[in-house]
Short mmCIF file of C-alpha atoms in Angstrom, two decimals:
data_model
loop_
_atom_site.label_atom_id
_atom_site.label_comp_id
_atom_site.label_asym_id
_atom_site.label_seq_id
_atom_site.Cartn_x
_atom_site.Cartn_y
_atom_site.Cartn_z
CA UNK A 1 8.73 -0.45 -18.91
CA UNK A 2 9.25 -0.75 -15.24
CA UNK A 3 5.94 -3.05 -14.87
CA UNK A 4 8.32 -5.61 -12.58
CA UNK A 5 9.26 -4.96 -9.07
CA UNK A 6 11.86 -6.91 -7.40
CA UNK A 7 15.11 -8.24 -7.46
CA UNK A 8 14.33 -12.63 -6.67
CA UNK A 9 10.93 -12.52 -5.73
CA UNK A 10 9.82 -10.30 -8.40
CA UNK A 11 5.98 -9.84 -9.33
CA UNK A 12 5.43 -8.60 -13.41
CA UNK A 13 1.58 -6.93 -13.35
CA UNK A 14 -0.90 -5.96 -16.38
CA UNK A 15 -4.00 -4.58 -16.44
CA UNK A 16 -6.52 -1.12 -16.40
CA UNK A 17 -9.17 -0.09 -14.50
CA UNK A 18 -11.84 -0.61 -17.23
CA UNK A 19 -10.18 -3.52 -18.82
CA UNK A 20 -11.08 -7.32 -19.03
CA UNK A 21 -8.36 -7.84 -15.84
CA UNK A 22 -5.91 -6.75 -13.32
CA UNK A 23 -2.98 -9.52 -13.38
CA UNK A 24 0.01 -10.20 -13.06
CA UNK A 25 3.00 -13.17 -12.92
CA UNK A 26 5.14 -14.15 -9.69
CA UNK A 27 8.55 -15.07 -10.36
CA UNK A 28 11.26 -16.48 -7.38
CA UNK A 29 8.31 -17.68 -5.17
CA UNK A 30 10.13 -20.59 -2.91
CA UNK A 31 8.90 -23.74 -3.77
CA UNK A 32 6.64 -26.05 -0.91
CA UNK A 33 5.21 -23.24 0.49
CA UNK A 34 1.67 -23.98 1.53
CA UNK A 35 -0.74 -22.08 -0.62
CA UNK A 36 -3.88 -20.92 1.36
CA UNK A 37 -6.12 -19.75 -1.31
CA UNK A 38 -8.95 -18.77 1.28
CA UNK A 39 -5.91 -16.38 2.71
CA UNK A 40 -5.00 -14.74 -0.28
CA UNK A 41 -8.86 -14.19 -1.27
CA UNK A 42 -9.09 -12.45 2.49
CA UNK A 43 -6.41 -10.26 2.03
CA UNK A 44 -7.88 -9.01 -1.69
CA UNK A 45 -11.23 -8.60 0.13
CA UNK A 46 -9.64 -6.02 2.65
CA UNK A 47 -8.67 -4.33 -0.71
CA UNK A 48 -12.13 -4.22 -2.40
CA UNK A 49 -14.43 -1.33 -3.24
CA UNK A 50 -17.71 -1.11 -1.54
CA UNK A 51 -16.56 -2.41 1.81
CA UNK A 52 -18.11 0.08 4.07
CA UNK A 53 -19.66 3.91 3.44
CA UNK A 54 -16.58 5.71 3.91
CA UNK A 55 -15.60 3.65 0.71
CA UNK A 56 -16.06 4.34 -3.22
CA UNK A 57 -19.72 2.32 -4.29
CA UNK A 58 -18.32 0.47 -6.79
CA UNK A 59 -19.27 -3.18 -6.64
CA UNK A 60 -16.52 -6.07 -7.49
CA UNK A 61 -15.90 -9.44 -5.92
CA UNK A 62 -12.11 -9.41 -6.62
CA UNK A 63 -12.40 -13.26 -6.99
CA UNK A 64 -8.62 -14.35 -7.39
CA UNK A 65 -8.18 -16.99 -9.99
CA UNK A 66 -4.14 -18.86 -9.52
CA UNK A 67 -3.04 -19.65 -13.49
CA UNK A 68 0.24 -21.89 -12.71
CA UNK A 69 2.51 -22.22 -10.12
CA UNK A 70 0.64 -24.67 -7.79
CA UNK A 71 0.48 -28.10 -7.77
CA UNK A 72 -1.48 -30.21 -4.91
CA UNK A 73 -1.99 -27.07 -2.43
CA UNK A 74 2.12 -26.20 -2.28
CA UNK A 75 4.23 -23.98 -4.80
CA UNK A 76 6.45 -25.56 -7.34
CA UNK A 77 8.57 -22.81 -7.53
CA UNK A 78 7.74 -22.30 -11.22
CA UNK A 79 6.25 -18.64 -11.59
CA UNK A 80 2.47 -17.99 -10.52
CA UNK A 81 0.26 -16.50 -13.06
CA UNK A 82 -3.11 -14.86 -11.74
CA UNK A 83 -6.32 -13.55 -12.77
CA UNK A 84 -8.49 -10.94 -10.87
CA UNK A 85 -11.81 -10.13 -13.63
CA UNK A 86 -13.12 -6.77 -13.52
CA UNK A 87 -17.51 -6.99 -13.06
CA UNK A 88 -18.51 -3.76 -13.06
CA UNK A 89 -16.81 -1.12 -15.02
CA UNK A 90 -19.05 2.18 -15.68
CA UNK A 91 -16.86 3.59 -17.90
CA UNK A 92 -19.39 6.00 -19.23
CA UNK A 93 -18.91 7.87 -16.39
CA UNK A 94 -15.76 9.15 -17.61
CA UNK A 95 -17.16 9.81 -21.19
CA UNK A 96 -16.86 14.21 -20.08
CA UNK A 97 -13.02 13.42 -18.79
CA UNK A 98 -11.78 12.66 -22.35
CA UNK A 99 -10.23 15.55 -23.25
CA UNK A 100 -9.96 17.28 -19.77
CA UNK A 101 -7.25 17.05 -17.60
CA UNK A 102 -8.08 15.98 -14.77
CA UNK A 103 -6.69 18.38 -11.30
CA UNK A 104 -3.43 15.87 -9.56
CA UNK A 105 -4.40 13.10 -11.71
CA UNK A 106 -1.76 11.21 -14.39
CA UNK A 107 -3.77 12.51 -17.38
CA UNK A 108 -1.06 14.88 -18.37
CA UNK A 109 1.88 13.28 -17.57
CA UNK A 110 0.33 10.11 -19.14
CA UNK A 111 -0.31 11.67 -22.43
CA UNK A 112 2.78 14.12 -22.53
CA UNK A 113 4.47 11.15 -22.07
CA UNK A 114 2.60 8.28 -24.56
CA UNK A 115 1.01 10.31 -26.68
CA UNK A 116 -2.48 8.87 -25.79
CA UNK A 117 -4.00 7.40 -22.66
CA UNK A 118 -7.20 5.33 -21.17
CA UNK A 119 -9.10 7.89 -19.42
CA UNK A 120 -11.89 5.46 -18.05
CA UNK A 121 -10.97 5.06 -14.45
CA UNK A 122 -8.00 6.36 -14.87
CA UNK A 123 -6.49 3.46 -17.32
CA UNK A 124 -3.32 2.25 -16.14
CA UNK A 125 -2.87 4.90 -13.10
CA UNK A 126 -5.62 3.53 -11.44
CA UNK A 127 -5.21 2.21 -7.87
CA UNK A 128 -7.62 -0.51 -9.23
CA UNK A 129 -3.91 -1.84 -10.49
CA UNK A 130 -2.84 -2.20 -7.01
CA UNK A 131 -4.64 -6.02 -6.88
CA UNK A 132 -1.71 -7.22 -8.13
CA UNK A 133 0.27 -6.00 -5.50
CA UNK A 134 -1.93 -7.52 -2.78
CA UNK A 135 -2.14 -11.17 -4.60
CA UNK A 136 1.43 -11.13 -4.97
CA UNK A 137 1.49 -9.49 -1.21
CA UNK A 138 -0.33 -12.50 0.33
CA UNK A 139 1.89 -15.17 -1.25
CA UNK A 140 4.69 -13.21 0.30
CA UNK A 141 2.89 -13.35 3.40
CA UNK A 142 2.69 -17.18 3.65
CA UNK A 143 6.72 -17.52 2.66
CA UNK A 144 7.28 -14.95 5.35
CA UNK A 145 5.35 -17.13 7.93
CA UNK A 146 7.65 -20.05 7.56
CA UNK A 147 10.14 -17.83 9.18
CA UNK A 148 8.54 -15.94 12.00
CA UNK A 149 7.90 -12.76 10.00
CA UNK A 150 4.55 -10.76 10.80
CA UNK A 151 3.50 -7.42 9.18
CA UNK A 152 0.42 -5.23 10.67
CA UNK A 153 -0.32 -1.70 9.23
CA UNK A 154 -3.42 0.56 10.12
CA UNK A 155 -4.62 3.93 10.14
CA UNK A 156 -2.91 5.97 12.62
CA UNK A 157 -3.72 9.61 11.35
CA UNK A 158 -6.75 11.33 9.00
CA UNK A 159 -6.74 14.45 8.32
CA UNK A 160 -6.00 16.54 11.91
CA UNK A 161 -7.24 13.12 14.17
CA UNK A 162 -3.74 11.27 15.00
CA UNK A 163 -3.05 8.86 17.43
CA UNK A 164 0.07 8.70 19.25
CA UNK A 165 3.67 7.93 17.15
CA UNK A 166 4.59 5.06 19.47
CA UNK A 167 2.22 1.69 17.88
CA UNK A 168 3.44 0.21 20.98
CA UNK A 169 0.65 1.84 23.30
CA UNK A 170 -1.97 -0.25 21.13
CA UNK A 171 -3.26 -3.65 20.37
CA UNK A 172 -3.21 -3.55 16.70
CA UNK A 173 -5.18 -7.32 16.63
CA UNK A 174 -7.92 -5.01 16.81
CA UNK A 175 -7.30 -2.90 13.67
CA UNK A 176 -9.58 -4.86 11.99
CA UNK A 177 -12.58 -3.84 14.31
CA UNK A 178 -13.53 -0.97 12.43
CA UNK A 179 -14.02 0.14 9.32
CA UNK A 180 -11.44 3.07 9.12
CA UNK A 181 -8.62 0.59 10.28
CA UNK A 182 -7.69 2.24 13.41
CA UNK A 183 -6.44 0.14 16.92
CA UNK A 184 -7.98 2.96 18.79
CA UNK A 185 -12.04 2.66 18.73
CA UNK A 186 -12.23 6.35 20.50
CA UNK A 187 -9.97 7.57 17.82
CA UNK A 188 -11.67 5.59 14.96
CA UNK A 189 -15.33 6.81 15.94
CA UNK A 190 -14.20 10.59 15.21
CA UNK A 191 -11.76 9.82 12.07
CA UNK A 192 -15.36 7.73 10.23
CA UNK A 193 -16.98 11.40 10.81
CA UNK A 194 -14.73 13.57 9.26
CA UNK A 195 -14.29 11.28 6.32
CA UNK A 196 -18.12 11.23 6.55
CA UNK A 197 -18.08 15.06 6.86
CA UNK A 198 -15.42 15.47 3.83
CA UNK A 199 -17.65 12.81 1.67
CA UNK A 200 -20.71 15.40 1.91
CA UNK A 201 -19.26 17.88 0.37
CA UNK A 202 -18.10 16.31 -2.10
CA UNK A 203 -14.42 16.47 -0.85
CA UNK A 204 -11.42 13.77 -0.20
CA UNK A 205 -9.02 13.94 3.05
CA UNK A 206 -5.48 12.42 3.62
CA UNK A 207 -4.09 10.62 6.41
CA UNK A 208 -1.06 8.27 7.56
CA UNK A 209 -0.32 5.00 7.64
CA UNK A 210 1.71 2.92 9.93
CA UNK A 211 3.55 -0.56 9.44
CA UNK A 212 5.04 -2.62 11.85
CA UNK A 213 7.13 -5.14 11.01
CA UNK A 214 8.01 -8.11 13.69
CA UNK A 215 10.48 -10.92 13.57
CA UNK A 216 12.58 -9.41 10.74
CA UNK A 217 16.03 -11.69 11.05
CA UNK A 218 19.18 -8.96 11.91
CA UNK A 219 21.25 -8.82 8.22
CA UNK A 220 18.89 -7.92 5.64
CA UNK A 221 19.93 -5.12 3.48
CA UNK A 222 22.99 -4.01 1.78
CA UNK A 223 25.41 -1.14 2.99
CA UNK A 224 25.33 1.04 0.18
CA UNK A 225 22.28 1.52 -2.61
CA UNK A 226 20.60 -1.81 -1.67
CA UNK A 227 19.50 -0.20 2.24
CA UNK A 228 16.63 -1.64 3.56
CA UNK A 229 14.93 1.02 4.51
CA UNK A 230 15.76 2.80 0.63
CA UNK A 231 14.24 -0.75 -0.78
CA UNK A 232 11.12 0.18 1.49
CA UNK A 233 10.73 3.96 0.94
CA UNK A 234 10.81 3.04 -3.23
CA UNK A 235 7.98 0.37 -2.90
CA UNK A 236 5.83 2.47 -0.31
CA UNK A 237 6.53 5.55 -2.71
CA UNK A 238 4.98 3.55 -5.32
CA UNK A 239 1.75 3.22 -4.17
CA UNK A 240 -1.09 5.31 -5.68
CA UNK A 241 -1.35 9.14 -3.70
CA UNK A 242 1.51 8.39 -1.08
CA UNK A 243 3.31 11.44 -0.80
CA UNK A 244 5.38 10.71 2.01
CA UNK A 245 8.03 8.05 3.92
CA UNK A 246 9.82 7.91 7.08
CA UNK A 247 11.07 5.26 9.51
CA UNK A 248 12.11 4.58 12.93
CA UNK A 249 11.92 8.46 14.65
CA UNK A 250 12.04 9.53 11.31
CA UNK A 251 11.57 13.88 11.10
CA UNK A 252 10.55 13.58 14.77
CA UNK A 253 14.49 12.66 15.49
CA UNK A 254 15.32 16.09 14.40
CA UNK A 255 14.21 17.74 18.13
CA UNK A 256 16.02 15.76 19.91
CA UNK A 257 19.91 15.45 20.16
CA UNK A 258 21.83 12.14 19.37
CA UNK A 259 22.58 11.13 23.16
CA UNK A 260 18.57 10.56 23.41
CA UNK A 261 18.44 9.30 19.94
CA UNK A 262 20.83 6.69 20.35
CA UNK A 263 20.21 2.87 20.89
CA UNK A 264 22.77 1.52 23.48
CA UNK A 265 23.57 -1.67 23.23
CA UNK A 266 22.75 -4.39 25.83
CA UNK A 267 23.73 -7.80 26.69
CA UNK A 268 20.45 -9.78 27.80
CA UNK A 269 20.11 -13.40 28.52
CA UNK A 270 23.67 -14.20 26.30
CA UNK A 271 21.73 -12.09 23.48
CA UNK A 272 22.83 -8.85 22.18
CA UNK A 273 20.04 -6.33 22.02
CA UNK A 274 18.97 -2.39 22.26
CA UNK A 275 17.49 -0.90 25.14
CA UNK A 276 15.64 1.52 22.44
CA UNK A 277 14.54 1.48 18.95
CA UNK A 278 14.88 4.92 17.48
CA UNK A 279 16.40 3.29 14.66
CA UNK A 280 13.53 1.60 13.46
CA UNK A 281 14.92 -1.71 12.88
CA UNK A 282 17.38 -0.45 10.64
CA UNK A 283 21.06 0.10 11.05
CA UNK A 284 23.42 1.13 8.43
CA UNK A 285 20.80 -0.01 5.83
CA UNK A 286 21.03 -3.18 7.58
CA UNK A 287 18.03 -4.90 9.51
CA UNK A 288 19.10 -5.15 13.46
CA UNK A 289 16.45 -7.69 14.79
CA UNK A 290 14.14 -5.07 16.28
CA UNK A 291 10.74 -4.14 15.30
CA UNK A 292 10.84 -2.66 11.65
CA UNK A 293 8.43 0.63 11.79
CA UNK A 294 7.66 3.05 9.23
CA UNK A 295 4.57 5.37 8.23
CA UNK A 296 3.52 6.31 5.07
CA UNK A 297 1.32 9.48 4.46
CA UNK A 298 -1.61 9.43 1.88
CA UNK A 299 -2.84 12.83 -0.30
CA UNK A 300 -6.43 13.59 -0.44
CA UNK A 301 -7.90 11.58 -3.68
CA UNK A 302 -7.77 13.78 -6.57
CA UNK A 303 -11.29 13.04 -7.79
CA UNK A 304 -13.54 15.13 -6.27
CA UNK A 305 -17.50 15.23 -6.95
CA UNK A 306 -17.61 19.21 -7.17
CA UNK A 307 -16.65 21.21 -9.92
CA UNK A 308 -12.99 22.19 -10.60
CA UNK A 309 -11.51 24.68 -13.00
CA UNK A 310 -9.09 22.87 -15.60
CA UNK A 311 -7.97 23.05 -19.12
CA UNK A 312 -8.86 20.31 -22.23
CA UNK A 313 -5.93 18.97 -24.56
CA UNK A 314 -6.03 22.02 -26.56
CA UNK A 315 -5.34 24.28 -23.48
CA UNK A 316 -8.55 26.17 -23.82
CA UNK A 317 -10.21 26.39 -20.11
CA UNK A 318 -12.72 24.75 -18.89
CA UNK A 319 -14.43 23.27 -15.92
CA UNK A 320 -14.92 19.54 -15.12
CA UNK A 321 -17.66 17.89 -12.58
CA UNK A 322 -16.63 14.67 -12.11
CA UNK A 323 -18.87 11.83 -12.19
CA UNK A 324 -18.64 8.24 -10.75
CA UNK A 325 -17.79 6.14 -7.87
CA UNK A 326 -14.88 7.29 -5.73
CA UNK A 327 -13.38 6.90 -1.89
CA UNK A 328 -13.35 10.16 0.09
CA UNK A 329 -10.82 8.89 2.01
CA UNK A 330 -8.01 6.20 0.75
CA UNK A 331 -6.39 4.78 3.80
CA UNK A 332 -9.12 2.23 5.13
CA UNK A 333 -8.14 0.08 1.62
CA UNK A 334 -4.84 1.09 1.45
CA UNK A 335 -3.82 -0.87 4.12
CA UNK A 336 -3.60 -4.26 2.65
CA UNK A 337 -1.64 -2.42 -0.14
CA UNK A 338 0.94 -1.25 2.24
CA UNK A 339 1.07 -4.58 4.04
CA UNK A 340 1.57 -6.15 0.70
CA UNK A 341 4.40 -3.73 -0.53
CA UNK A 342 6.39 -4.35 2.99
CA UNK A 343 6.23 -8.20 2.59
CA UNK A 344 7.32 -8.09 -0.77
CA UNK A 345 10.49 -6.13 0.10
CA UNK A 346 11.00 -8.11 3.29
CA UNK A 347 11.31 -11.31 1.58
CA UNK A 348 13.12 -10.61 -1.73
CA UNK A 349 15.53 -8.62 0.65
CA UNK A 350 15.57 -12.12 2.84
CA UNK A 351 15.74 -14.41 -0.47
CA UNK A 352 18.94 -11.69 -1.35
CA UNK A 353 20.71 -12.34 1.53
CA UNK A 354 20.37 -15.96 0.97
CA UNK A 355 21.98 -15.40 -2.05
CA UNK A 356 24.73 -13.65 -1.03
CA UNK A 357 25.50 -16.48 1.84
CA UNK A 358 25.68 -19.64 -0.33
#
């Protein structure tokens, strides 16, 4: 159940950490969209383990293979199925996590609720699963294109190192310059060596993440329980260890009263506009034309490679010391994931309003 997400562009995924695959089917994709396979295999690479040191050391190409769907380089509109192998599974590092239960992992909840579960990698609640997401992310990407639409997230807070709340103080073309994901080189420099700090003893840290969304047409979104920023808190909330949404001032608005919160209206050139954007693109559930903005905060990875007190199936204590290839720090590879989720949301929400025009 609940293995879809989406309303017209809708992607269906499959797959466990230690299976054959991670895959999944695209419904609603628009047809004669240009299909940059080279694009889509970037994006999953921004995804991938073993990118850096700060990363988990588990080796896997990611190599994206499209099932259906395209037809001489453009969509047909028919649904795209897609395969993404998995190389290099050591699932006999798990073979002690069996019958524990792993500390703020799904072990529990997975086998209160099914009765069993795959504990190699994590099974099903792995973030390995989140491929899917950026496949089907990167197609939405290319239909967003055609319309203006550009979406840039990056790492604007681990642990205690933050950089300032307004993303319009940096040039986020160079987020990509590092490999924490961070527009501010000073910034990223010190963020690498606490995650490098936290990763030698055998700890994981937390951060945020912030997404900017540009050229969003005014109008998507519905006024009641279809509000854009609702549609984008539930697929950011879905992401593996977010614990955390806001947009526009979001909890920061609270300090400040609503004759500095609010964004007056302005006529400029013949076009009306806001001389602020406290609202974060998002008015009455309903997309204004600004900048869409909205952060996302990460826990600390559960796994840690130290020991931790915990109980097995049978309730009797115990203590675990987990083994295997981990990231101390999520946020460098969760960025694609967020991108991914936003474009999604944008363009089913755009495909929606479509819909309710004809």
């Amino acid at each position: 159940m609940m293995n879809t997400f989406g309303n017209i562009f809708r992607l269906t995924t499959f797959g466990e950490s230690h299976g054959d695959a991670i895959g999944g089917v695209i419904d609603g994709m628009p047809a004669g969209i240009p299909i940059d396979i080279e694009f889509i295999q970037k994006e999953l690479d921004r995804r991938k383990p073993g990118q850096s040191h700060i990363t988990t050391g588990r080796k896997e190409a990611d190599q994206v293979e499209l099932l259906s769907g395209v037809y001489e380089g453009k969509s047909t509109g028919c649904p795209i199925g897609f395969l993404v192998h998995n190389t290099n599974q050591h699932s006999n590092d798990y073979d002690n996590m069996q019958d524990l239960y792993r500390p703020s992992h799904a072990d529990y909840t997975y086998t209160y609720k099914y009765g069993t579960r795959d504990h190699r990698g994590g099974g099903r609640s792995s973030a390995r699963v989140t491929i899917s997401r950026c496949v089907a992310g990167a197609l939405a990407k290319l239909v967003l294109k055609e319309i203006g639409v550009s979406i840039t997230a990056y790492t604007s807070q681990v642990g205690h190192i933050a950089l300032d709340r307004d993303y319009r103080i940096y040039d986020l073309s160079k987020t990509e310059t590092n490999i924490v994901r961070c527009p501010d080189s000073k910034k990223a420099e010190d963020m690498i060596k606490l995650i490098e700090e936290v990763k030698a003893e055998g700890d994981t840290i937390g951060g945020v993440i912030t997404c900017v969304i540009k050229g969003c047409p005014a109008g998507l979104g519905e006024p009641e329980f279809g509000k854009l920023h609702a549609m984008l808190g539930a697929a950011m909330l879905s992401i593996n260890a977010v614990k955390g949404f806001e947009y526009g001032e979001g909890f920061e608005s609270i300090t400040t009263r609503g004759s500095e919160q609010n964004d007056i209206f302005v006529n400029e050139n013949g076009r009306i506009t806001t001389l602020t954007n406290h609202s974060g693109g998002i008015q009455g559930g309903i997309s204004n034309g600004q900048d869409i903005y909205c952060r996302i905060a990460f826990k600390p990875v559960a796994t840690l490679l130290r020991e931790q007190k915990t109980v097995d199936k049978n309730g009797q204590e115990t203590v675990l010391t987990a083994k295997g290839r981990h990231d101390p720090c999520v946020l460098p590879r969760a960025i694609p994931i967020v991108e991914s989720m936003a474009a999604m949301t944008i363009l089913d929400a755009f495909l929606l309003n479509k819909a309710v025009k004809m």
